[in-house]
Short mmCIF file of C-alpha atoms and ligand atoms in Angstrom, two decimals:
data_model
loop_
_atom_site.label_atom_id
_atom_site.label_comp_id
_atom_site.label_asym_id
_atom_site.label_seq_id
_atom_site.Cartn_x
_atom_site.Cartn_y
_atom_site.Cartn_z
CA MET A 1 2.66 4.68 7.92
CA MET A 2 2.82 8.33 6.43
CA LEU A 3 3.33 9.15 2.70
CA PRO A 4 7.11 8.51 2.15
CA GLY A 5 7.25 5.14 4.01
CA HIS A 6 4.44 3.64 1.92
CA LEU A 7 6.60 5.35 -1.25
CA LEU A 8 9.92 3.72 0.62
CA VAL A 9 8.41 0.31 0.96
CA ALA A 10 6.09 0.28 -2.16
CA SER A 11 10.18 0.56 -4.38
CA ALA A 12 11.68 -1.91 -2.12
CA GLY A 13 9.35 -4.39 -3.27
CA VAL A 14 9.91 -3.04 -6.88
CA LEU A 15 13.53 -4.05 -5.85
CA VAL A 16 12.91 -7.05 -4.76
CA ILE A 17 10.16 -8.24 -7.40
CA LYS A 18 12.32 -7.37 -10.02
CA ALA A 19 16.07 -8.74 -8.40
CA PRO A 20 16.37 -11.21 -10.72
CA TYR A 21 16.30 -8.90 -13.98
CA LEU A 22 18.46 -6.40 -12.03
CA THR A 23 22.34 -6.97 -13.17
CA GLY A 24 23.17 -3.51 -12.75
CA TRP A 25 21.11 0.38 -12.70
CA ASP A 26 21.80 0.09 -16.20
CA ALA A 27 18.98 -2.45 -16.29
CA ILE A 28 16.24 0.37 -15.05
CA ASP A 29 14.55 0.57 -18.41
CA ALA A 30 11.99 2.18 -19.23
CA THR A 31 8.80 -0.46 -18.59
CA MET A 32 10.52 -0.67 -15.37
CA LEU A 33 10.17 2.51 -14.58
CA LEU A 34 6.32 3.12 -15.61
CA GLN A 35 6.03 0.01 -13.59
CA TRP A 36 7.34 1.48 -10.57
CA SER A 37 5.21 4.65 -11.54
CA LEU A 38 2.23 2.42 -11.50
CA VAL A 39 3.61 0.37 -8.19
CA LEU A 40 3.88 4.45 -6.86
CA VAL A 41 0.40 5.08 -7.43
CA GLY A 42 -1.26 1.50 -6.19
CA SER A 43 0.54 2.19 -3.02
CA VAL A 44 -1.49 5.14 -1.97
CA LEU A 45 -4.31 4.12 -3.26
CA PRO A 46 -5.83 1.88 0.59
CA ASP A 47 -6.01 5.08 1.83
CA ILE A 48 -8.76 6.79 0.19
CA ASP A 49 -10.50 5.47 3.17
CA HIS A 50 -9.56 8.19 4.91
CA PRO A 51 -10.34 12.20 3.99
CA LYS A 52 -7.08 13.00 5.40
CA SER A 53 -4.56 10.85 3.96
CA PHE A 54 -2.12 11.86 0.45
CA ILE A 55 -5.04 10.28 -1.88
CA GLY A 56 -8.62 10.67 0.46
CA ARG A 57 -7.45 14.65 0.60
CA ARG A 58 -7.76 14.85 -3.08
CA PHE A 59 -10.96 12.91 -3.92
CA PRO A 60 -12.79 13.99 -0.36
CA VAL A 61 -15.83 13.35 -2.77
CA ILE A 62 -14.61 9.52 -2.38
CA SER A 63 -13.28 9.62 0.57
CA TRP A 64 -15.85 10.90 3.02
CA PRO A 65 -18.82 8.31 2.52
CA LEU A 66 -15.63 6.00 2.52
CA ARG A 67 -14.94 6.92 5.49
CA LEU A 68 -18.20 6.02 6.53
CA ILE A 69 -19.32 3.31 4.65
CA LEU A 70 -15.55 1.44 5.15
CA GLY A 71 -14.12 2.66 8.20
CA HIS A 72 -10.77 3.56 7.91
CA ARG A 73 -8.16 0.98 10.03
CA GLY A 74 -7.75 2.12 14.10
CA GLN A 75 -11.47 3.55 13.41
CA ARG A 76 -13.89 3.76 15.38
CA PHE A 77 -17.52 4.25 14.04
CA SER A 78 -18.25 2.49 10.52
CA LEU A 79 -21.39 1.18 9.41
CA LEU A 80 -19.54 -2.06 7.72
CA PRO A 81 -16.24 -3.65 10.23
CA ARG A 82 -13.85 -1.10 9.21
CA GLY A 83 -10.90 -1.72 7.49
CA LEU A 84 -11.78 -3.10 4.21
CA THR A 85 -9.08 -1.53 1.84
CA HIS A 86 -6.26 -3.25 4.52
CA SER A 87 -7.65 -6.63 3.57
CA LEU A 88 -7.10 -9.48 1.36
CA LEU A 89 -10.29 -9.64 0.17
CA ALA A 90 -9.45 -6.07 -1.54
CA ILE A 91 -6.23 -7.17 -3.21
CA VAL A 92 -8.66 -10.29 -4.41
CA ALA A 93 -11.51 -8.09 -5.47
CA LEU A 94 -9.10 -5.49 -7.40
CA LEU A 95 -7.44 -9.17 -9.38
CA VAL A 96 -10.68 -10.38 -9.93
CA LEU A 97 -11.56 -7.33 -11.14
CA ASN A 98 -8.96 -6.66 -13.56
CA GLN A 99 -9.21 -10.34 -14.95
CA SER A 100 -12.28 -8.80 -16.80
CA VAL A 101 -10.32 -5.90 -17.79
CA GLY A 102 -7.56 -8.13 -18.63
CA ASN A 103 -4.39 -5.41 -18.17
CA PRO A 104 -1.55 -6.51 -17.44
CA TRP A 105 -0.29 -3.34 -16.30
CA LEU A 106 -3.12 -2.41 -14.05
CA ASN A 107 -1.55 -5.63 -12.20
CA TRP A 108 1.55 -3.15 -11.29
CA LEU A 109 -0.87 -0.93 -9.42
CA ILE A 110 -2.20 -3.47 -7.65
CA VAL A 111 1.21 -5.09 -6.47
CA GLY A 112 1.53 -1.51 -5.20
CA TYR A 113 -1.46 -1.23 -3.33
CA ALA A 114 -0.25 -4.85 -1.32
CA LEU A 115 2.55 -3.14 -0.96
CA HIS A 116 0.89 -0.66 0.97
CA LEU A 117 -1.01 -3.42 3.43
CA VAL A 118 2.82 -4.38 3.75
CA GLY A 119 3.78 -0.67 5.16
CA ASP A 120 1.10 -0.33 7.22
CA PHE A 121 1.90 -4.29 8.95
CA LEU A 122 4.45 -2.80 9.82
CA THR A 123 2.56 -0.04 12.17
CA PRO A 124 1.26 -0.58 16.25
CA SER A 125 -2.29 -0.65 14.72
CA GLY A 126 -2.04 -3.59 11.81
CA ILE A 127 -4.85 -3.81 9.23
CA PRO A 128 -7.50 -6.29 9.43
CA LEU A 129 -6.02 -8.49 6.92
CA PHE A 130 -8.64 -11.55 6.87
CA TRP A 131 -11.57 -8.45 7.20
CA PRO A 132 -14.23 -9.12 8.02
CA LEU A 133 -12.06 -12.34 10.11
CA GLY A 134 -10.41 -11.95 12.84
CA ARG A 135 -8.23 -8.86 14.74
CA ASP A 136 -5.83 -7.01 13.27
CA ILE A 137 -2.25 -7.80 12.46
CA ARG A 138 1.09 -6.12 13.03
CA ALA A 139 4.45 -7.46 12.33
CA PRO A 140 7.17 -8.25 15.38
CA LEU A 141 8.73 -5.33 14.40
CA VAL A 142 6.70 -2.05 14.16
CA ALA A 143 6.70 2.03 14.13
CA ASN A 144 4.36 4.40 15.37
CA THR A 145 3.17 6.09 12.57
CA ASN A 146 4.70 9.25 11.22
CA SER A 147 7.51 8.76 13.70
CA MET A 148 11.84 8.10 13.54
CA GLY A 149 11.21 4.59 13.49
CA GLU A 150 8.92 5.20 10.64
CA TRP A 151 11.77 6.52 9.18
CA VAL A 152 14.12 3.77 10.11
CA LEU A 153 11.68 0.78 9.17
CA SER A 154 10.85 2.26 5.92
CA ILE A 155 14.81 3.40 4.89
CA GLY A 156 16.01 0.05 5.94
CA ALA A 157 13.95 -1.68 4.23
CA PHE A 158 14.45 0.28 0.92
CA ALA A 159 18.26 -0.01 1.60
CA GLY A 160 17.84 -4.05 1.93
CA ALA A 161 16.04 -4.29 -0.58
CA VAL A 162 18.36 -2.34 -3.04
CA VAL A 163 21.68 -4.23 -1.30
CA TYR A 164 19.55 -7.69 -2.32
CA ALA A 165 18.40 -6.43 -5.83
CA PHE A 166 22.30 -4.98 -6.73
ZN1 ZN B 1 -3.01 3.00 5.22
#
């Protein structure tokens, strides 16, 4: 999934999570906007294993070695079974890491991270959710990366979340 798709899916996730507190658009306060921003930032992080991704292009010093060692999902060669950043294990590792830091705001980054995986779950290559075990899994309804279908799916998810939340 491309950047706009990930941002839309991440935003949809925020609205669904926040739905119980959203009595109207005016219920979107500064706290929620900050949480939302953190989710958006988190939602671009998993593709750090890909030098051509939005985040990977900004940090090539990190993304190139990660590509070689971890491997992006769908990639052919890497030192480890590819796709660690797009797995449950990565999310658990981040949660454990944040336990020691103990910053509740950082949890919103992790929420965004997890929502990125949801976005890629909606693509034909799917995600290695149970890395290093099992095969890549994907949603029953998928759209090719950078396709019209991806826009339909991600805008649909966002619109659905707006209807659900308000
Ligand atoms: Zn990804």
